[in-house]
Every structure is written in C-alpha cells, then in structure tokens.
Amino acid sequence: MAPSPVAARVANRKESRSWFEPPLPAPMEHWRPWRPRVGLAMPDEHAWWQRGVVYQVYPRSFQDSNGDGVGDLPGVLSRLDHLAALGVDAVWISPIYPSPMADFGYDVSDYTGIAPVFGSLEDFDRLVAAAHARGLRVILDYVPNHSSDRHPWFIESRSSPANPKRDWYVWRDPAPDGGPPNNWLSEFGGPAWTFDATTGQYYYHAYLPEQPDLNWRNPELRAAMLDVLRFWFDRGVDGFRVDAIHHLIEDAAFRDNPPNPDWKPGMSPARRLIRAHTMDQPEVHDEIADMRRVSDTHADAHGGERVLIGEAYLPIDRLMAYYGADLSGFQLPFNFHLLSTPWRAREIGALVERYEAALPPGAWPNWVLGNHDRSRVASRLGPAQARVAAMLLLTLRGTPTIYQGEEIGMMDVPIPPERVQDPWERNVPSLGFGRDPVRTPMQWDAGPNAGFTRGAAEPWLPLAPDHGAVNVAAQAADPRSMLSLHRALLALRRAEPALSVGSYIPIEGAEDVLAYERRDTATGRRLLVALNLGGQERELPDAASGRRTLLSTYMDNGAPRLRPDEGVVVGEPAAGLSSPA
Ligand code: NOJ
C-alpha cells in the first residue's frame, strides 16, 4: 500500500533533513479545506491544529443527559452547537474510558471502551460524526503512564511473578529492611511503591496505588499501547492529548531521588525530592516518536494530519525536547507557563520572548490558561483581568487551549469537606491541592442545576453559587459579556491570519502594558495588541496612533487611552470585517 502523504513526508524528513533545517511545508497538493468558511481566512500551508483553537471538555461536568448527576457523551453531543457558536476548532475530551474513577477516568481499566457512566461506543461514534459535521475535530485523552489497578493487564500481572504480563508493570523486590525499594514518592502523597502481599514485591505508581505505572521498557506493553492509538484513530479521532508524559519512564537503575533543598511546608509532599530519576528521562523521546509514527500513518479522510499534544509540566528548556529530534515528537508539547508566571506585563512579555526564542526551528507554539487541574483564570487574576487574559491567549502566536467554563468566566467553587471527591485533596487535605473547585458543573442557564442535569440526582460536584447570573444563556444575550468577548475574539482570530499564523513582534509599552504586533507575512497585514495588565489608565503604544480599535475587551469602540484592565486589538479594518462591538 502506498504510504499516506503525511507518512511519506515524515519518512522523507527523517532520511534527508537535519535538525537545523526548517521543516518541510505541508504539500499543497494534499491540502483539503476542512471547514470552508466563505469570505474568511484563505487556505495556507498551516495545519488545522496550528490555525485552530482547542476547547477542553471535562465530560463529568459538561452536560448530563440521563439525570444521574454526571455528564456524559450524549450530553457533550447536545452541546456541540455551543462550541460551534463559540468558534473553536477542536474539542479535547478528558478520559471517557471504563474506569473505577479513583482519579476520575485517569485510571483506565479498558483502553478501548467507553465507561457506562459516559455512554457507549455507539454514543462515541455519534459524537464524532456530529462534531465532524460541524467542522469540529475530536481529540481524546491517552493515558499511557499508568492504568487502573483493575485493568485486566494488572490483575494478571499481580497474580504471579511468572505471569507473562508481570513485566508490563514496574515490580521490584523490597529493600533489605522489607520497606519500599527506594525513596520515590507519589504525586498524590505517600510513597510511590505499594506492597503486594501475594507475590512479595512492590509495584510503582507515580500517582495513586490504584494507578500502577505501565512498564514502557517492555516491548509487548509498548505494542499494546500503540494499538490503543490505532483503535481510536481508526474510529475517526483527530488526535490525542497525552497524559503525564514526563512520567512515562523511570531510571533503569532505580536510584533514589535527591532531597529538594527548596521544599517548604505547604508545598506538595512529593516535592520533598527532586524527581531526577522519575521524570523527564531521556528514553521517553523514543516512545513519543513511536506514538508520532503511529499518528502520522493515520492521516484523516481528508489527508489532514492528526495531532499529538503532550502534557509535561517542565521548564521551557526541557519542554522543547518534547518536540523531538527533527520534530519527530509532539506537535504541541503543552506550554503551561502562563499558569505560573506572575501576571505582570514585563514578566509575561519576557516569558513570551523566552518561549519563542527557545522553540526549535519549525516548531509550533501553544498556550494554556487553564485546565481541570489548575485554579481557574478568573479566580487567579480576577474577572477583569480574566478578560485581558482571554485576549492574550487568543492573540498570541500558537495554538490556544480553552478550558470549559473559562468562556463565561467561571470561578473556582469552594467545596464543603463532605463533598470532596478529588483523591489528591483526600490524601493531602487542607493544602489547597484539591481540583474539585475547577471541575464543578458547567453553567448553562439560570434554571435548576444551571441546566447541567435535569434529573433528580444531585450533580456529582456542587454548582457555583453564582450560576443564576454567570451562565451561557445569560451571557449569550449580553453583547458585552465574557462569552460575547470570547466569540468576538475567536471570530477575529479566524478572520485574521495575522492573529492565527502571523509572526509575533514585541513592542515597547507603558508601565503595565504588554504590547505586540502580529503580522501576516503573506499579506503584510499588521495588527497591534495592547493589554493593560493593571488597574490604571495607560497610554496606548505610539504604533496604535491613527489606527482603529478592532476589538476592545470592553466590547465597545475603544478609547484614546487604554482604560484600566483593558485589552485592545488595533489595526486598519479589513475589507468585509464588521466591528464586533
Ligand atoms: C494529569 C491529569 O491532568 C490529572 O488530572 C491526573 O490526575 C494525572 N495526570 C494522572 O493521570
């Protein structure tokens, strides 16, 4: 069989191109418009995952269709029109596989099924078809580092040291004193080793004991896990977000991790050690390249690429390795640095420049403002700056990911102790690691349970107290709402290639002002973005003079100076583009 266009391109790239050469452009003869949008951006050589915007659905909390208080796949399907109206391009769905839910789906007991609480494979197929019909790509979560302890592989593995699947997990003899084999710690508190009395050995788990680590040094396990990708690609998914990739491989010699001199009370207990031997091991890149090879042999029905997005919380220099030698790794190693960088113009500007400068040639940037593990942006920065942050996210160079609910400015919801669900909070209480506050049900309308569930069952997590006012229906009717701002930003980004694929040029701004130009290199069109990260009125950069405000976070026509907490996109109006305000 002839190789697919993408596979052929990758093979060619591997044979003949060095790390320092720019990447090959996607061959134009294989380009197919995925979602023709009349009158909007012209096709270019960028892939859909470069031009597009990803939206993360946390399925337990998006929409419940059967009244059990837990969101499900038919629920997601029923809300696809919200995503289409919002203007995103791809939906990433957190795990939907059968799972005992010790870590709410990140403990998979069957990699090729659907958890009954979420629906069935038929529901999944219907969802993919309905998403594709709306021009939305579907990205699944792939959890390769660990399975559930109830996965049949682990049940076999723990049954006997002689079992053929024993080596599919990480087993070690006790230390001479009978304790764990070394000092490694679990991310969720406690040791990373659990003793199995039946076989007299310990197994390793970077997370919960219910999440034993898979052994990627075993070729059969590796092959079985790559088959999982093939299964879902064959069912039509457009890519994967790959969970906890930096944990995939551990030190072959099982050396102790060194103590962390910077650890202080209040920090996660797992941070008492520097994860020198449990994280970011060099061998991981071979495994990622294998995943990528599988992905690249599954070009979609239109000849378009599938995407792999890697989850690795790493400093920028180490993150860059996850693009892989000669870009053979993830297309998008998640860039989480906006989550931790102080929200000041100078720091954020420096971050963008540092990240841009570190990108390997041809590597595509990406930005994240929130997800199901981190405090919501409106809680971190306050509602006014959350609007500025949305403009930043959607005007930076690179693929943005929006977490569900951020488009209406949802806040972290305090969870009463008796309703805590997150195993991390239960293991390490009161230090603020609990992730339930960011996983509360989506707020759709002002009706009972905010429209999340219409059944008698209580939602699995409490609703935000403000859901009567902060919800999709109310904000859709308000032309200045956070939702209207997101829709306007996404429409502008789609209409303006300068914003989606243009170059990024930093511009000197007044105090508190982060300013940059986005320039469409094909047409020369230039847009200026000026973001006031403070609460005082500030001057616009000189480059704005004589140009029009195309969009203000105030959702009006702008003002001669930047108002407190205001962000603007400034430029000459494009032909055929009406002001969103
Ligand atoms: C990262 C996921 O985002 C998080 O929710 C999960 O608990 C861990 N990986 C373990 O799978």
PDB file of N, CA and C in Angstrom, residues 12-91:
ATOM      1  N   ASN A  12      10.520  11.016   4.525  1.00  0.00           N
ATOM      2  CA  ASN A  12      11.447  11.827   3.753  1.00  0.00           C
ATOM      3  C   ASN A  12      12.225  12.759   4.676  1.00  0.00           C
ATOM      4  N   ARG A  13      11.510  13.381   5.610  1.00  0.00           N
ATOM      5  CA  ARG A  13      12.136  14.325   6.531  1.00  0.00           C
ATOM      6  C   ARG A  13      13.191  13.604   7.357  1.00  0.00           C
ATOM      7  N   LYS A  14      12.869  12.377   7.776  1.00  0.00           N
ATOM      8  CA  LYS A  14      13.807  11.654   8.638  1.00  0.00           C
ATOM      9  C   LYS A  14      15.083  11.312   7.890  1.00  0.00           C
ATOM     10  N   GLU A  15      14.926  10.918   6.601  1.00  0.00           N
ATOM     11  CA  GLU A  15      16.101  10.491   5.878  1.00  0.00           C
ATOM     12  C   GLU A  15      17.008  11.653   5.511  1.00  0.00           C
ATOM     13  N   SER A  16      16.402  12.753   5.111  1.00  0.00           N
ATOM     14  CA  SER A  16      17.238  13.712   4.409  1.00  0.00           C
ATOM     15  C   SER A  16      17.426  15.039   5.127  1.00  0.00           C
ATOM     16  N   ARG A  17      16.747  15.230   6.252  1.00  0.00           N
ATOM     17  CA  ARG A  17      16.841  16.582   6.793  1.00  0.00           C
ATOM     18  C   ARG A  17      17.482  16.565   8.170  1.00  0.00           C
ATOM     19  N   SER A  18      18.224  17.586   8.436  1.00  0.00           N
ATOM     20  CA  SER A  18      18.870  17.643   9.732  1.00  0.00           C
ATOM     21  C   SER A  18      18.023  18.490  10.673  1.00  0.00           C
ATOM     22  N   TRP A  19      18.362  18.448  11.911  1.00  0.00           N
ATOM     23  CA  TRP A  19      17.660  19.158  12.977  1.00  0.00           C
ATOM     24  C   TRP A  19      17.589  20.654  12.707  1.00  0.00           C
ATOM     25  N   PHE A  20      18.636  21.179  12.039  1.00  0.00           N
ATOM     26  CA  PHE A  20      18.729  22.634  11.900  1.00  0.00           C
ATOM     27  C   PHE A  20      17.970  23.185  10.710  1.00  0.00           C
ATOM     28  N   GLU A  21      17.581  22.294   9.806  1.00  0.00           N
ATOM     29  CA  GLU A  21      16.853  22.786   8.644  1.00  0.00           C
ATOM     30  C   GLU A  21      15.417  23.099   9.003  1.00  0.00           C
ATOM     31  N   PRO A  22      14.828  24.075   8.338  1.00  0.00           N
ATOM     32  CA  PRO A  22      13.415  24.339   8.614  1.00  0.00           C
ATOM     33  C   PRO A  22      12.567  23.143   8.202  1.00  0.00           C
ATOM     34  N   PRO A  23      11.410  22.969   8.818  1.00  0.00           N
ATOM     35  CA  PRO A  23      10.587  21.809   8.473  1.00  0.00           C
ATOM     36  C   PRO A  23      10.023  21.948   7.073  1.00  0.00           C
ATOM     37  N   LEU A  24       9.714  20.818   6.500  1.00  0.00           N
ATOM     38  CA  LEU A  24       9.086  20.878   5.184  1.00  0.00           C
ATOM     39  C   LEU A  24       7.683  21.425   5.308  1.00  0.00           C
ATOM     40  N   PRO A  25       7.289  22.277   4.399  1.00  0.00           N
ATOM     41  CA  PRO A  25       5.887  22.708   4.432  1.00  0.00           C
ATOM     42  C   PRO A  25       4.976  21.545   4.052  1.00  0.00           C
ATOM     43  N   ALA A  26       3.735  21.592   4.536  1.00  0.00           N
ATOM     44  CA  ALA A  26       2.777  20.567   4.137  1.00  0.00           C
ATOM     45  C   ALA A  26       2.574  20.663   2.635  1.00  0.00           C
ATOM     46  N   PRO A  27       2.588  19.535   1.937  1.00  0.00           N
ATOM     47  CA  PRO A  27       2.458  19.622   0.476  1.00  0.00           C
ATOM     48  C   PRO A  27       1.089  20.163   0.085  1.00  0.00           C
ATOM     49  N   MET A  28       1.085  21.179  -0.750  1.00  0.00           N
ATOM     50  CA  MET A  28      -0.170  21.833  -1.092  1.00  0.00           C
ATOM     51  C   MET A  28      -1.114  20.903  -1.836  1.00  0.00           C
ATOM     52  N   GLU A  29      -0.518  19.963  -2.621  1.00  0.00           N
ATOM     53  CA  GLU A  29      -1.439  19.143  -3.414  1.00  0.00           C
ATOM     54  C   GLU A  29      -2.325  18.263  -2.528  1.00  0.00           C
ATOM     55  N   HIS A  30      -1.920  18.097  -1.252  1.00  0.00           N
ATOM     56  CA  HIS A  30      -2.737  17.271  -0.369  1.00  0.00           C
ATOM     57  C   HIS A  30      -3.605  18.095   0.554  1.00  0.00           C
ATOM     58  N   TRP A  31      -3.540  19.394   0.386  1.00  0.00           N
ATOM     59  CA  TRP A  31      -4.315  20.223   1.286  1.00  0.00           C
ATOM     60  C   TRP A  31      -5.806  20.117   0.940  1.00  0.00           C
ATOM     61  N   ARG A  32      -6.625  19.913   1.922  1.00  0.00           N
ATOM     62  CA  ARG A  32      -8.077  19.913   1.700  1.00  0.00           C
ATOM     63  C   ARG A  32      -8.690  20.865   2.698  1.00  0.00           C
ATOM     64  N   PRO A  33      -9.616  21.705   2.267  1.00  0.00           N
ATOM     65  CA  PRO A  33     -10.255  22.566   3.256  1.00  0.00           C
ATOM     66  C   PRO A  33     -11.076  21.700   4.190  1.00  0.00           C
ATOM     67  N   TRP A  34     -10.847  21.827   5.466  1.00  0.00           N
ATOM     68  CA  TRP A  34     -11.610  21.035   6.432  1.00  0.00           C
ATOM     69  C   TRP A  34     -12.980  21.657   6.637  1.00  0.00           C
ATOM     70  N   ARG A  35     -12.997  22.930   6.902  1.00  0.00           N
ATOM     71  CA  ARG A  35     -14.284  23.598   7.100  1.00  0.00           C
ATOM     72  C   ARG A  35     -14.269  24.876   6.278  1.00  0.00           C
ATOM     73  N   PRO A  36     -14.754  24.812   5.070  1.00  0.00           N
ATOM     74  CA  PRO A  36     -14.696  26.019   4.262  1.00  0.00           C
ATOM     75  C   PRO A  36     -15.488  27.124   4.933  1.00  0.00           C
ATOM     76  N   ARG A  37     -14.886  28.264   5.071  1.00  0.00           N
ATOM     77  CA  ARG A  37     -15.603  29.389   5.674  1.00  0.00           C
ATOM     78  C   ARG A  37     -15.584  30.516   4.662  1.00  0.00           C
ATOM     79  N   VAL A  38     -16.705  30.707   4.050  1.00  0.00           N
ATOM     80  CA  VAL A  38     -16.767  31.643   2.939  1.00  0.00           C
ATOM     81  C   VAL A  38     -16.363  33.029   3.413  1.00  0.00           C
ATOM     82  N   GLY A  39     -15.470  33.631   2.689  1.00  0.00           N
ATOM     83  CA  GLY A  39     -15.114  35.013   2.987  1.00  0.00           C
ATOM     84  C   GLY A  39     -14.123  35.168   4.121  1.00  0.00           C
ATOM     85  N   LEU A  40     -13.666  34.052   4.681  1.00  0.00           N
ATOM     86  CA  LEU A  40     -12.724  34.189   5.796  1.00  0.00           C
ATOM     87  C   LEU A  40     -11.328  33.766   5.330  1.00  0.00           C
ATOM     88  N   ALA A  41     -10.508  33.348   6.302  1.00  0.00           N
ATOM     89  CA  ALA A  41      -9.091  33.145   6.008  1.00  0.00           C
ATOM     90  C   ALA A  41      -8.870  32.258   4.783  1.00  0.00           C
ATOM     91  N   MET A  42      -7.917  32.660   3.959  1.00  0.00           N
ATOM     92  CA  MET A  42      -7.568  31.852   2.796  1.00  0.00           C
ATOM     93  C   MET A  42      -6.747  30.663   3.269  1.00  0.00           C
ATOM     94  N   PRO A  43      -6.849  29.545   2.551  1.00  0.00           N
ATOM     95  CA  PRO A  43      -6.024  28.403   2.923  1.00  0.00           C
ATOM     96  C   PRO A  43      -4.539  28.765   2.863  1.00  0.00           C
ATOM     97  N   ASP A  44      -3.762  28.236   3.788  1.00  0.00           N
ATOM     98  CA  ASP A  44      -2.327  28.431   3.718  1.00  0.00           C
ATOM     99  C   ASP A  44      -1.679  27.099   4.058  1.00  0.00           C
ATOM    100  N   GLU A  45      -0.377  27.132   4.282  1.00  0.00           N
ATOM    101  CA  GLU A  45       0.300  25.861   4.474  1.00  0.00           C
ATOM    102  C   GLU A  45       0.188  25.358   5.911  1.00  0.00           C
ATOM    103  N   HIS A  46      -0.521  26.058   6.751  1.00  0.00           N
ATOM    104  CA  HIS A  46      -0.611  25.630   8.141  1.00  0.00           C
ATOM    105  C   HIS A  46      -1.660  24.539   8.328  1.00  0.00           C
ATOM    106  N   ALA A  47      -1.344  23.624   9.254  1.00  0.00           N
ATOM    107  CA  ALA A  47      -2.274  22.527   9.540  1.00  0.00           C
ATOM    108  C   ALA A  47      -3.425  23.035  10.408  1.00  0.00           C
ATOM    109  N   TRP A  48      -4.504  22.257  10.466  1.00  0.00           N
ATOM    110  CA  TRP A  48      -5.667  22.680  11.249  1.00  0.00           C
ATOM    111  C   TRP A  48      -5.304  22.895  12.710  1.00  0.00           C
ATOM    112  N   TRP A  49      -4.370  22.085  13.235  1.00  0.00           N
ATOM    113  CA  TRP A  49      -4.031  22.213  14.652  1.00  0.00           C
ATOM    114  C   TRP A  49      -3.105  23.414  14.907  1.00  0.00           C
ATOM    115  N   GLN A  50      -2.619  24.022  13.843  1.00  0.00           N
ATOM    116  CA  GLN A  50      -1.847  25.260  14.012  1.00  0.00           C
ATOM    117  C   GLN A  50      -2.764  26.481  13.941  1.00  0.00           C
ATOM    118  N   ARG A  51      -3.713  26.414  13.003  1.00  0.00           N
ATOM    119  CA  ARG A  51      -4.611  27.555  12.850  1.00  0.00           C
ATOM    120  C   ARG A  51      -5.705  27.550  13.917  1.00  0.00           C
ATOM    121  N   GLY A  52      -6.018  26.354  14.426  1.00  0.00           N
ATOM    122  CA  GLY A  52      -7.228  26.185  15.223  1.00  0.00           C
ATOM    123  C   GLY A  52      -7.069  26.507  16.700  1.00  0.00           C
ATOM    124  N   VAL A  53      -8.191  26.431  17.385  1.00  0.00           N
ATOM    125  CA  VAL A  53      -8.260  26.648  18.828  1.00  0.00           C
ATOM    126  C   VAL A  53      -8.880  25.393  19.451  1.00  0.00           C
ATOM    127  N   VAL A  54      -8.259  24.904  20.515  1.00  0.00           N
ATOM    128  CA  VAL A  54      -8.724  23.681  21.181  1.00  0.00           C
ATOM    129  C   VAL A  54      -9.570  24.070  22.394  1.00  0.00           C
ATOM    130  N   TYR A  55     -10.639  23.325  22.611  1.00  0.00           N
ATOM    131  CA  TYR A  55     -11.516  23.551  23.766  1.00  0.00           C
ATOM    132  C   TYR A  55     -11.541  22.261  24.566  1.00  0.00           C
ATOM    133  N   GLN A  56     -11.232  22.338  25.843  1.00  0.00           N
ATOM    134  CA  GLN A  56     -11.212  21.138  26.688  1.00  0.00           C
ATOM    135  C   GLN A  56     -12.554  20.918  27.358  1.00  0.00           C
ATOM    136  N   VAL A  57     -13.104  19.721  27.149  1.00  0.00           N
ATOM    137  CA  VAL A  57     -14.317  19.300  27.857  1.00  0.00           C
ATOM    138  C   VAL A  57     -13.915  18.318  28.951  1.00  0.00           C
ATOM    139  N   TYR A  58     -14.346  18.599  30.160  1.00  0.00           N
ATOM    140  CA  TYR A  58     -14.193  17.646  31.261  1.00  0.00           C
ATOM    141  C   TYR A  58     -15.548  16.952  31.369  1.00  0.00           C
ATOM    142  N   PRO A  59     -15.661  15.734  30.814  1.00  0.00           N
ATOM    143  CA  PRO A  59     -17.004  15.218  30.492  1.00  0.00           C
ATOM    144  C   PRO A  59     -17.907  14.992  31.705  1.00  0.00           C
ATOM    145  N   ARG A  60     -17.335  14.719  32.866  1.00  0.00           N
ATOM    146  CA  ARG A  60     -18.205  14.539  34.044  1.00  0.00           C
ATOM    147  C   ARG A  60     -19.005  15.798  34.351  1.00  0.00           C
ATOM    148  N   SER A  61     -18.492  16.933  33.911  1.00  0.00           N
ATOM    149  CA  SER A  61     -19.072  18.204  34.358  1.00  0.00           C
ATOM    150  C   SER A  61     -19.595  19.064  33.221  1.00  0.00           C
ATOM    151  N   PHE A  62     -19.719  18.503  32.030  1.00  0.00           N
ATOM    152  CA  PHE A  62     -20.118  19.363  30.909  1.00  0.00           C
ATOM    153  C   PHE A  62     -21.635  19.370  30.752  1.00  0.00           C
ATOM    154  N   GLN A  63     -22.221  18.198  30.524  1.00  0.00           N
ATOM    155  CA  GLN A  63     -23.680  18.122  30.376  1.00  0.00           C
ATOM    156  C   GLN A  63     -24.128  16.696  30.654  1.00  0.00           C
ATOM    157  N   ASP A  64     -25.064  16.573  31.576  1.00  0.00           N
ATOM    158  CA  ASP A  64     -25.639  15.260  31.907  1.00  0.00           C
ATOM    159  C   ASP A  64     -26.903  15.067  31.070  1.00  0.00           C
ATOM    160  N   SER A  65     -26.998  13.927  30.395  1.00  0.00           N
ATOM    161  CA  SER A  65     -28.213  13.703  29.573  1.00  0.00           C
ATOM    162  C   SER A  65     -29.175  12.716  30.214  1.00  0.00           C
ATOM    163  N   ASN A  66     -28.685  11.917  31.189  1.00  0.00           N
ATOM    164  CA  ASN A  66     -29.572  10.864  31.700  1.00  0.00           C
ATOM    165  C   ASN A  66     -29.953  11.058  33.165  1.00  0.00           C
ATOM    166  N   GLY A  67     -29.664  12.217  33.706  1.00  0.00           N
ATOM    167  CA  GLY A  67     -30.171  12.549  35.032  1.00  0.00           C
ATOM    168  C   GLY A  67     -29.477  11.858  36.193  1.00  0.00           C
ATOM    169  N   ASP A  68     -28.262  11.313  35.963  1.00  0.00           N
ATOM    170  CA  ASP A  68     -27.571  10.665  37.102  1.00  0.00           C
ATOM    171  C   ASP A  68     -26.614  11.626  37.809  1.00  0.00           C
ATOM    172  N   GLY A  69     -26.593  12.874  37.384  1.00  0.00           N
ATOM    173  CA  GLY A  69     -25.761  13.864  38.066  1.00  0.00           C
ATOM    174  C   GLY A  69     -24.324  13.911  37.561  1.00  0.00           C
ATOM    175  N   VAL A  70     -24.021  13.077  36.552  1.00  0.00           N
ATOM    176  CA  VAL A  70     -22.672  13.040  35.971  1.00  0.00           C
ATOM    177  C   VAL A  70     -22.814  13.293  34.469  1.00  0.00           C
ATOM    178  N   GLY A  71     -21.993  14.152  33.930  1.00  0.00           N
ATOM    179  CA  GLY A  71     -22.032  14.446  32.498  1.00  0.00           C
ATOM    180  C   GLY A  71     -21.707  13.212  31.671  1.00  0.00           C
ATOM    181  N   ASP A  72     -22.091  13.223  30.408  1.00  0.00           N
ATOM    182  CA  ASP A  72     -21.897  12.045  29.558  1.00  0.00           C
ATOM    183  C   ASP A  72     -21.751  12.466  28.093  1.00  0.00           C
ATOM    184  N   LEU A  73     -21.490  11.453  27.236  1.00  0.00           N
ATOM    185  CA  LEU A  73     -21.231  11.754  25.820  1.00  0.00           C
ATOM    186  C   LEU A  73     -22.458  12.292  25.093  1.00  0.00           C
ATOM    187  N   PRO A  74     -23.663  11.705  25.291  1.00  0.00           N
ATOM    188  CA  PRO A  74     -24.822  12.349  24.644  1.00  0.00           C
ATOM    189  C   PRO A  74     -24.975  13.799  25.112  1.00  0.00           C
ATOM    190  N   GLY A  75     -24.595  14.054  26.349  1.00  0.00           N
ATOM    191  CA  GLY A  75     -24.633  15.432  26.843  1.00  0.00           C
ATOM    192  C   GLY A  75     -23.671  16.317  26.061  1.00  0.00           C
ATOM    193  N   VAL A  76     -22.461  15.827  25.841  1.00  0.00           N
ATOM    194  CA  VAL A  76     -21.496  16.624  25.060  1.00  0.00           C
ATOM    195  C   VAL A  76     -22.065  16.887  23.669  1.00  0.00           C
ATOM    196  N   LEU A  77     -22.631  15.819  23.075  1.00  0.00           N
ATOM    197  CA  LEU A  77     -23.190  15.979  21.722  1.00  0.00           C
ATOM    198  C   LEU A  77     -24.253  17.082  21.709  1.00  0.00           C
ATOM    199  N   SER A  78     -25.091  17.075  22.743  1.00  0.00           N
ATOM    200  CA  SER A  78     -26.186  18.055  22.754  1.00  0.00           C
ATOM    201  C   SER A  78     -25.681  19.486  22.916  1.00  0.00           C
ATOM    202  N   ARG A  79     -24.438  19.635  23.302  1.00  0.00           N
ATOM    203  CA  ARG A  79     -23.886  20.990  23.493  1.00  0.00           C
ATOM    204  C   ARG A  79     -22.866  21.378  22.416  1.00  0.00           C
ATOM    205  N   LEU A  80     -22.755  20.564  21.381  1.00  0.00           N
ATOM    206  CA  LEU A  80     -21.765  20.907  20.345  1.00  0.00           C
ATOM    207  C   LEU A  80     -22.066  22.247  19.692  1.00  0.00           C
ATOM    208  N   ASP A  81     -23.364  22.587  19.630  1.00  0.00           N
ATOM    209  CA  ASP A  81     -23.682  23.866  18.978  1.00  0.00           C
ATOM    210  C   ASP A  81     -23.099  25.045  19.755  1.00  0.00           C
ATOM    211  N   HIS A  82     -22.974  24.876  21.066  1.00  0.00           N
ATOM    212  CA  HIS A  82     -22.321  25.933  21.848  1.00  0.00           C
ATOM    213  C   HIS A  82     -20.878  26.112  21.373  1.00  0.00           C
ATOM    214  N   LEU A  83     -20.199  24.991  21.139  1.00  0.00           N
ATOM    215  CA  LEU A  83     -18.792  25.078  20.722  1.00  0.00           C
ATOM    216  C   LEU A  83     -18.676  25.656  19.313  1.00  0.00           C
ATOM    217  N   ALA A  84     -19.611  25.246  18.456  1.00  0.00           N
ATOM    218  CA  ALA A  84     -19.576  25.778  17.091  1.00  0.00           C
ATOM    219  C   ALA A  84     -19.851  27.285  17.117  1.00  0.00           C
ATOM    220  N   ALA A  85     -20.821  27.698  17.935  1.00  0.00           N
ATOM    221  CA  ALA A  85     -21.141  29.135  18.003  1.00  0.00           C
ATOM    222  C   ALA A  85     -19.997  29.910  18.650  1.00  0.00           C
ATOM    223  N   LEU A  86     -19.322  29.257  19.580  1.00  0.00           N
ATOM    224  CA  LEU A  86     -18.172  29.911  20.217  1.00  0.00           C
ATOM    225  C   LEU A  86     -17.089  30.175  19.171  1.00  0.00           C
ATOM    226  N   GLY A  87     -16.893  29.176  18.302  1.00  0.00           N
ATOM    227  CA  GLY A  87     -15.931  29.369  17.216  1.00  0.00           C
ATOM    228  C   GLY A  87     -14.618  28.633  17.414  1.00  0.00           C
ATOM    229  N   VAL A  88     -14.629  27.579  18.255  1.00  0.00           N
ATOM    230  CA  VAL A  88     -13.409  26.792  18.406  1.00  0.00           C
ATOM    231  C   VAL A  88     -13.340  25.757  17.292  1.00  0.00           C
ATOM    232  N   ASP A  89     -12.186  25.099  17.185  1.00  0.00           N
ATOM    233  CA  ASP A  89     -11.962  24.184  16.068  1.00  0.00           C
ATOM    234  C   ASP A  89     -11.882  22.726  16.483  1.00  0.00           C
ATOM    235  N   ALA A  90     -11.520  22.483  17.724  1.00  0.00           N
ATOM    236  CA  ALA A  90     -11.328  21.101  18.157  1.00  0.00           C
ATOM    237  C   ALA A  90     -11.780  20.973  19.600  1.00  0.00           C
ATOM    238  N   VAL A  91     -12.334  19.811  19.917  1.00  0.00           N
ATOM    239  CA  VAL A  91     -12.719  19.566  21.295  1.00  0.00           C
ATOM    240  C   VAL A  91     -11.880  18.412  21.833  1.00  0.00           C
TER     241      VAL A  91
END
